[in-house]
PDB file of C-alpha atoms and ligand atoms in Angstrom:
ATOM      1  CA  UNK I   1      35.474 -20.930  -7.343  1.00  0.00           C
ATOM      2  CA  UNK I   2      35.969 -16.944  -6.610  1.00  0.00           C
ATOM      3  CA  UNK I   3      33.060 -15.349  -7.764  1.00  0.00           C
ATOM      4  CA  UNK I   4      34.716 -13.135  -9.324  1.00  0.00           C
ATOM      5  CA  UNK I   5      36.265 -15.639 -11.622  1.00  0.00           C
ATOM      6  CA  UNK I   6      32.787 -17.104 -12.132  1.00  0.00           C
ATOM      7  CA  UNK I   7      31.253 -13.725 -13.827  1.00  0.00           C
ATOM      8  CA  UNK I   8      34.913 -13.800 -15.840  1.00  0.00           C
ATOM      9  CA  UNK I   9      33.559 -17.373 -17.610  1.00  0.00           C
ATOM     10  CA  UNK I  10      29.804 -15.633 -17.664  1.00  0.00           C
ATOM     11  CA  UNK I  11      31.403 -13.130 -19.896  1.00  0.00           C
ATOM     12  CA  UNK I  12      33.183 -15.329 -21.710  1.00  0.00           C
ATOM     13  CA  UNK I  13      30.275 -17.403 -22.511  1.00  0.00           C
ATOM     14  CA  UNK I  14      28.202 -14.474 -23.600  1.00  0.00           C
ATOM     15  CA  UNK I  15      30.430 -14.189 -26.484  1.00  0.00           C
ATOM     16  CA  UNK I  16      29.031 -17.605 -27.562  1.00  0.00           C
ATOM     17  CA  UNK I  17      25.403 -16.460 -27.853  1.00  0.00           C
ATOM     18  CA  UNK I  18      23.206 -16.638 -30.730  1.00  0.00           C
ATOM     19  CA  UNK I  19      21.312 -13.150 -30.527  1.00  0.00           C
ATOM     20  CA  UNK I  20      19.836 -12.977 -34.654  1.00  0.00           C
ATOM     21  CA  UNK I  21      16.726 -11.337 -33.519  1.00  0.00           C
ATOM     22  CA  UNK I  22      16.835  -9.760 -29.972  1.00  0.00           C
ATOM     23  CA  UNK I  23      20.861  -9.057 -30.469  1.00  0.00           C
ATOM     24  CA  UNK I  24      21.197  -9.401 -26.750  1.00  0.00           C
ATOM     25  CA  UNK I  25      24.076 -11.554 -25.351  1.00  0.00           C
ATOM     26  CA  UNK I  26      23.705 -13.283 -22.325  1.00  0.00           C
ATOM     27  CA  UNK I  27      26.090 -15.605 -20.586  1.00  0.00           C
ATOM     28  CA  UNK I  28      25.847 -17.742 -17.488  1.00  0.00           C
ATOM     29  CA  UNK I  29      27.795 -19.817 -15.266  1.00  0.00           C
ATOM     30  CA  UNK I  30      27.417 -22.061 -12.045  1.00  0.00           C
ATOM     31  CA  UNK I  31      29.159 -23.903  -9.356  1.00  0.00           C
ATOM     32  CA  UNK I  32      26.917 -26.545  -7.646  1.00  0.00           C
ATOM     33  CA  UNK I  33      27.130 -27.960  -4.344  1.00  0.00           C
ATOM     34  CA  UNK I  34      30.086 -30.300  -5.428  1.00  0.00           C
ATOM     35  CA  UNK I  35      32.088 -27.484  -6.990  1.00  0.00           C
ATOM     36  CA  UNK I  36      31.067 -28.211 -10.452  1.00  0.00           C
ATOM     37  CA  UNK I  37      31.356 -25.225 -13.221  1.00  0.00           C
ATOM     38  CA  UNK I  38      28.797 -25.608 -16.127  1.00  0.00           C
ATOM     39  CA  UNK I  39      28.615 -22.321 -18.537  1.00  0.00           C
ATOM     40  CA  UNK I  40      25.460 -21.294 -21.011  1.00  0.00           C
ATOM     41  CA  UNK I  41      24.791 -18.565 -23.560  1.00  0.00           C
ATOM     42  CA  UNK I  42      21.002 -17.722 -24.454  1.00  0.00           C
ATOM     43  CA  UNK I  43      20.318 -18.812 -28.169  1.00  0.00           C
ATOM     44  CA  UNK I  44      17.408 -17.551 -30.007  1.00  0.00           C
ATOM     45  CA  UNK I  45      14.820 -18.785 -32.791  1.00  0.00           C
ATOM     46  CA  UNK I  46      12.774 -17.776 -36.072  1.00  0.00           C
ATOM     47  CA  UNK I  47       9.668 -19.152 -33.907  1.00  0.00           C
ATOM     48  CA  UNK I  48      10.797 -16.575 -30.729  1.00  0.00           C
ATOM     49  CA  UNK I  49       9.103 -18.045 -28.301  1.00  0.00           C
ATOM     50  CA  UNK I  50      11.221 -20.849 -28.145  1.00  0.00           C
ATOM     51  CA  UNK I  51      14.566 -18.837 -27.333  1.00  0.00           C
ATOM     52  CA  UNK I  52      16.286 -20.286 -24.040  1.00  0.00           C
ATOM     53  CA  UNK I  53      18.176 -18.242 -21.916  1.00  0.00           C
ATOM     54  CA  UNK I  54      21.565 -18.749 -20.993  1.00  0.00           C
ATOM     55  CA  UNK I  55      20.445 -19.293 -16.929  1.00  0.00           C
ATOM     56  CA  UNK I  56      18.747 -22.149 -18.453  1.00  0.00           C
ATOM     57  CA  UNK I  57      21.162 -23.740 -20.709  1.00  0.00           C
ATOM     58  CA  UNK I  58      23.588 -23.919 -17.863  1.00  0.00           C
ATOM     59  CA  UNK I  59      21.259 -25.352 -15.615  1.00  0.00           C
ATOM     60  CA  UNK I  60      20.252 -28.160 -18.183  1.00  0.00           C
ATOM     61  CA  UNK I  61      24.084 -28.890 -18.431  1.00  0.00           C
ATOM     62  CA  UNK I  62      24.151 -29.406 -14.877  1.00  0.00           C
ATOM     63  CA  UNK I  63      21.445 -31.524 -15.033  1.00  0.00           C
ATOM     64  CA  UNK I  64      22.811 -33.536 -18.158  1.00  0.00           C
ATOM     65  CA  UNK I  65      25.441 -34.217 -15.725  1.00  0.00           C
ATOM     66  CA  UNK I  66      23.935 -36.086 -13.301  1.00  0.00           C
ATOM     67  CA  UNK I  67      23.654 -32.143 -10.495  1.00  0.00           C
ATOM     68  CA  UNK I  68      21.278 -31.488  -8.383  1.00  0.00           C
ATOM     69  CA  UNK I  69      22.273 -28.812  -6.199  1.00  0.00           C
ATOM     70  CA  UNK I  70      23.234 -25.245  -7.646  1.00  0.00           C
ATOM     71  CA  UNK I  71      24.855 -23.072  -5.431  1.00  0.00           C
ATOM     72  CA  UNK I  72      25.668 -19.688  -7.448  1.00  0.00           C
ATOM     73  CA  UNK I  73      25.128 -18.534 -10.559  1.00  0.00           C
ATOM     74  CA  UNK I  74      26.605 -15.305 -12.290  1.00  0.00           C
ATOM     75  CA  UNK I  75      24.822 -13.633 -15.340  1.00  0.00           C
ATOM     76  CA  UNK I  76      26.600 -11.204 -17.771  1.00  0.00           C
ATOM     77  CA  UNK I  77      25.450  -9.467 -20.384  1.00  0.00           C
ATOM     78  CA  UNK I  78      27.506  -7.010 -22.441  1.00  0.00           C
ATOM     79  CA  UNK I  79      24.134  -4.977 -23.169  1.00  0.00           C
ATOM     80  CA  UNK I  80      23.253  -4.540 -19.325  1.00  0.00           C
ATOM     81  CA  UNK I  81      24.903  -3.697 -16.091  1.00  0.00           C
ATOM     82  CA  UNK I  82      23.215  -5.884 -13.517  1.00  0.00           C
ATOM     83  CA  UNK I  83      21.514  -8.332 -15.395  1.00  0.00           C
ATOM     84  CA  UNK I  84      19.140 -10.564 -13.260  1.00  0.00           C
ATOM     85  CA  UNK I  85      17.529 -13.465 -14.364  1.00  0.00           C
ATOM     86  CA  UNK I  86      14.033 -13.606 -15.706  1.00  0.00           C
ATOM     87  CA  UNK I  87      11.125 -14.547 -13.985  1.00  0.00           C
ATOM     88  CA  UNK I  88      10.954 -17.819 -16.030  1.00  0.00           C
ATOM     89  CA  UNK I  89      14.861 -18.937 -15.501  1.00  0.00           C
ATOM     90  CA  UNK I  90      14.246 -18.309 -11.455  1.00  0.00           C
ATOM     91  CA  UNK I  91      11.897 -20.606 -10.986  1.00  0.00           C
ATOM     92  CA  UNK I  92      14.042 -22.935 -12.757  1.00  0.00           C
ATOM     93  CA  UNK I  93      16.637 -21.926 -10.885  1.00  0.00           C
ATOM     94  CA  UNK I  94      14.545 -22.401  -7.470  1.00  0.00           C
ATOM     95  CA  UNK I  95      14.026 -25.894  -8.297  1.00  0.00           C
ATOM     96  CA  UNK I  96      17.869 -27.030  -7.784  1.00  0.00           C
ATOM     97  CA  UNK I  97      18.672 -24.892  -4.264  1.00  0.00           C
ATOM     98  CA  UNK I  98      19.147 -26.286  -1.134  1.00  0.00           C
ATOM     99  CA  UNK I  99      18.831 -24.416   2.668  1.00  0.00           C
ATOM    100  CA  UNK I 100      21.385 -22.578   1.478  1.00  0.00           C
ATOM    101  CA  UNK I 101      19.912 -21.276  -1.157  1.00  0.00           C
ATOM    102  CA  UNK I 102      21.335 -19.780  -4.382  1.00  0.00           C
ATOM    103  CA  UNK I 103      23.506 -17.047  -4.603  1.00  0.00           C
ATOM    104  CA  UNK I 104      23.263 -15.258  -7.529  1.00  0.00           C
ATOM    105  CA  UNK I 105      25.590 -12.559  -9.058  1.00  0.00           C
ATOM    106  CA  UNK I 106      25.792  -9.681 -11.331  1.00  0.00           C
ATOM    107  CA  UNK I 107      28.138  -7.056 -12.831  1.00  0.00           C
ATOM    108  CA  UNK I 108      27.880  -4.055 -10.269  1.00  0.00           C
ATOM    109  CA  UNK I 109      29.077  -0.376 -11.320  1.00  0.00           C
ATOM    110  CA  UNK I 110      32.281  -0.732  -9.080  1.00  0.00           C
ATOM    111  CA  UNK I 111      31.920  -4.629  -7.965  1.00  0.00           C
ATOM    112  CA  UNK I 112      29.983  -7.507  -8.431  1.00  0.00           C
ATOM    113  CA  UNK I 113      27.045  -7.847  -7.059  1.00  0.00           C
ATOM    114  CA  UNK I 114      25.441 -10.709  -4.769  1.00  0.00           C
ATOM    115  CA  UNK I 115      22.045 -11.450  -3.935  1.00  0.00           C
ATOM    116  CA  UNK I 116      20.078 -14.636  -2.307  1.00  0.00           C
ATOM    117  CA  UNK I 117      17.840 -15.896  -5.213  1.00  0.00           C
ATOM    118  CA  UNK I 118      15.102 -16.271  -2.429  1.00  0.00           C
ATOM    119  CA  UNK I 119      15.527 -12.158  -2.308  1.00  0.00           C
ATOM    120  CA  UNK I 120      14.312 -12.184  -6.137  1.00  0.00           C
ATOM    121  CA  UNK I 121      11.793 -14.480  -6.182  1.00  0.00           C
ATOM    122  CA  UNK I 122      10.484 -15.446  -2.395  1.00  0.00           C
ATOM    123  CA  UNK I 123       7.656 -18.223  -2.286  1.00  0.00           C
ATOM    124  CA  UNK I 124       8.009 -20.124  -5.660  1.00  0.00           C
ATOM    125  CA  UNK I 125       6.027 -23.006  -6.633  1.00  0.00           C
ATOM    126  CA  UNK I 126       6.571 -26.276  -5.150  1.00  0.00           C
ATOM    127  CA  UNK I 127       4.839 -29.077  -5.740  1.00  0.00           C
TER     128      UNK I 127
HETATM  129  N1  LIG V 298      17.603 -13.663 -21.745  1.00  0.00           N
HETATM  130  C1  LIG V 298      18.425 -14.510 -21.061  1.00  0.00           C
HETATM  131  O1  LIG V 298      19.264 -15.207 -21.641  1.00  0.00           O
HETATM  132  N2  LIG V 298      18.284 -14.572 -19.711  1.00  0.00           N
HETATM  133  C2  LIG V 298      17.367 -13.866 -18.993  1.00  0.00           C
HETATM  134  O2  LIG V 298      17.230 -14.063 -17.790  1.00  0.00           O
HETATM  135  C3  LIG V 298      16.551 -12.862 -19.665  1.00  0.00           C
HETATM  136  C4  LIG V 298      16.608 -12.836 -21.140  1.00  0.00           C
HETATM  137  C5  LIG V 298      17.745 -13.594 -23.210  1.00  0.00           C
HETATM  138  C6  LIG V 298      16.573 -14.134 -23.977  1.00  0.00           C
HETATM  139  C7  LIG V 298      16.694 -13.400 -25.283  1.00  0.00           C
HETATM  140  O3  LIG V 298      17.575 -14.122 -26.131  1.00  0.00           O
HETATM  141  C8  LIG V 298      17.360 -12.082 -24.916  1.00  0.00           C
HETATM  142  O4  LIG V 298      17.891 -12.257 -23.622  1.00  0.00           O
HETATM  143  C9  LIG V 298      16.421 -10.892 -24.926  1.00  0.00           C
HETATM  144  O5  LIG V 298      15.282 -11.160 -24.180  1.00  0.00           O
END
């Protein structure tokens, strides 16, 4: 899928998210290596610390689904221009790449934008 069209379902998502406390809608999507699409909004909680972010509910769809390779993800949120994944949701995110890596992409000012996850977070832990 375009890319393009794959930060069109991000945004769509985002409308899905359940922001009661930060009020900050996120949406994600992904293609993995066999050209599956899986979509996920962040949704929060009363106890915060257990909010999960969109990145992550996609990539625990993808999982759910018997996936094991991601190959892009796009992130959207209608609160931020450019809005990269936390430190938390690319390690998660690291786990599922092959030598390819993981491209992931973002709402530019004029374009989107594409980076190599390995650019945001080089060196992750493997066990
Ligand atoms: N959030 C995401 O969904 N993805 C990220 O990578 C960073 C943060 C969410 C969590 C919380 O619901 C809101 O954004 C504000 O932190």
């Amino acid at each position: 899928m375009d890319y393009h069209k794959l930060l069109e379902n991000a945004k769509e998502v985002s409308k899905n998210a359940y922001v009661k406390y930060s009020n900050f809608e996120v949406g994600a999507c992904l293609i993995t290596k066999s050209g599956k699409i899986y979509s996920g909004c962040n949704f929060e909680n009363s106890s915060y610390g257990l909010t999960i972010c969109a990145e992550r509910n996609a990539v625990g769809s993808a999982i759910a689904d018997g996936e094991r390779i991601i190959s892009a993800i796009a992130i959207y949120s209608p609160k931020k221009r450019d809005c990269l994944p936390c430190g938390a949701c690319r390690q998660v995110l690291s786990e599922f790449q092959d030598e390819n890596g993981i491209d992931v992409i973002t709402e530019g000012d004029n374009d989107i934008i594409v980076r190599k996850l390995d650019e945001l977070f080089p060196q992750g832990f493997i066990l």
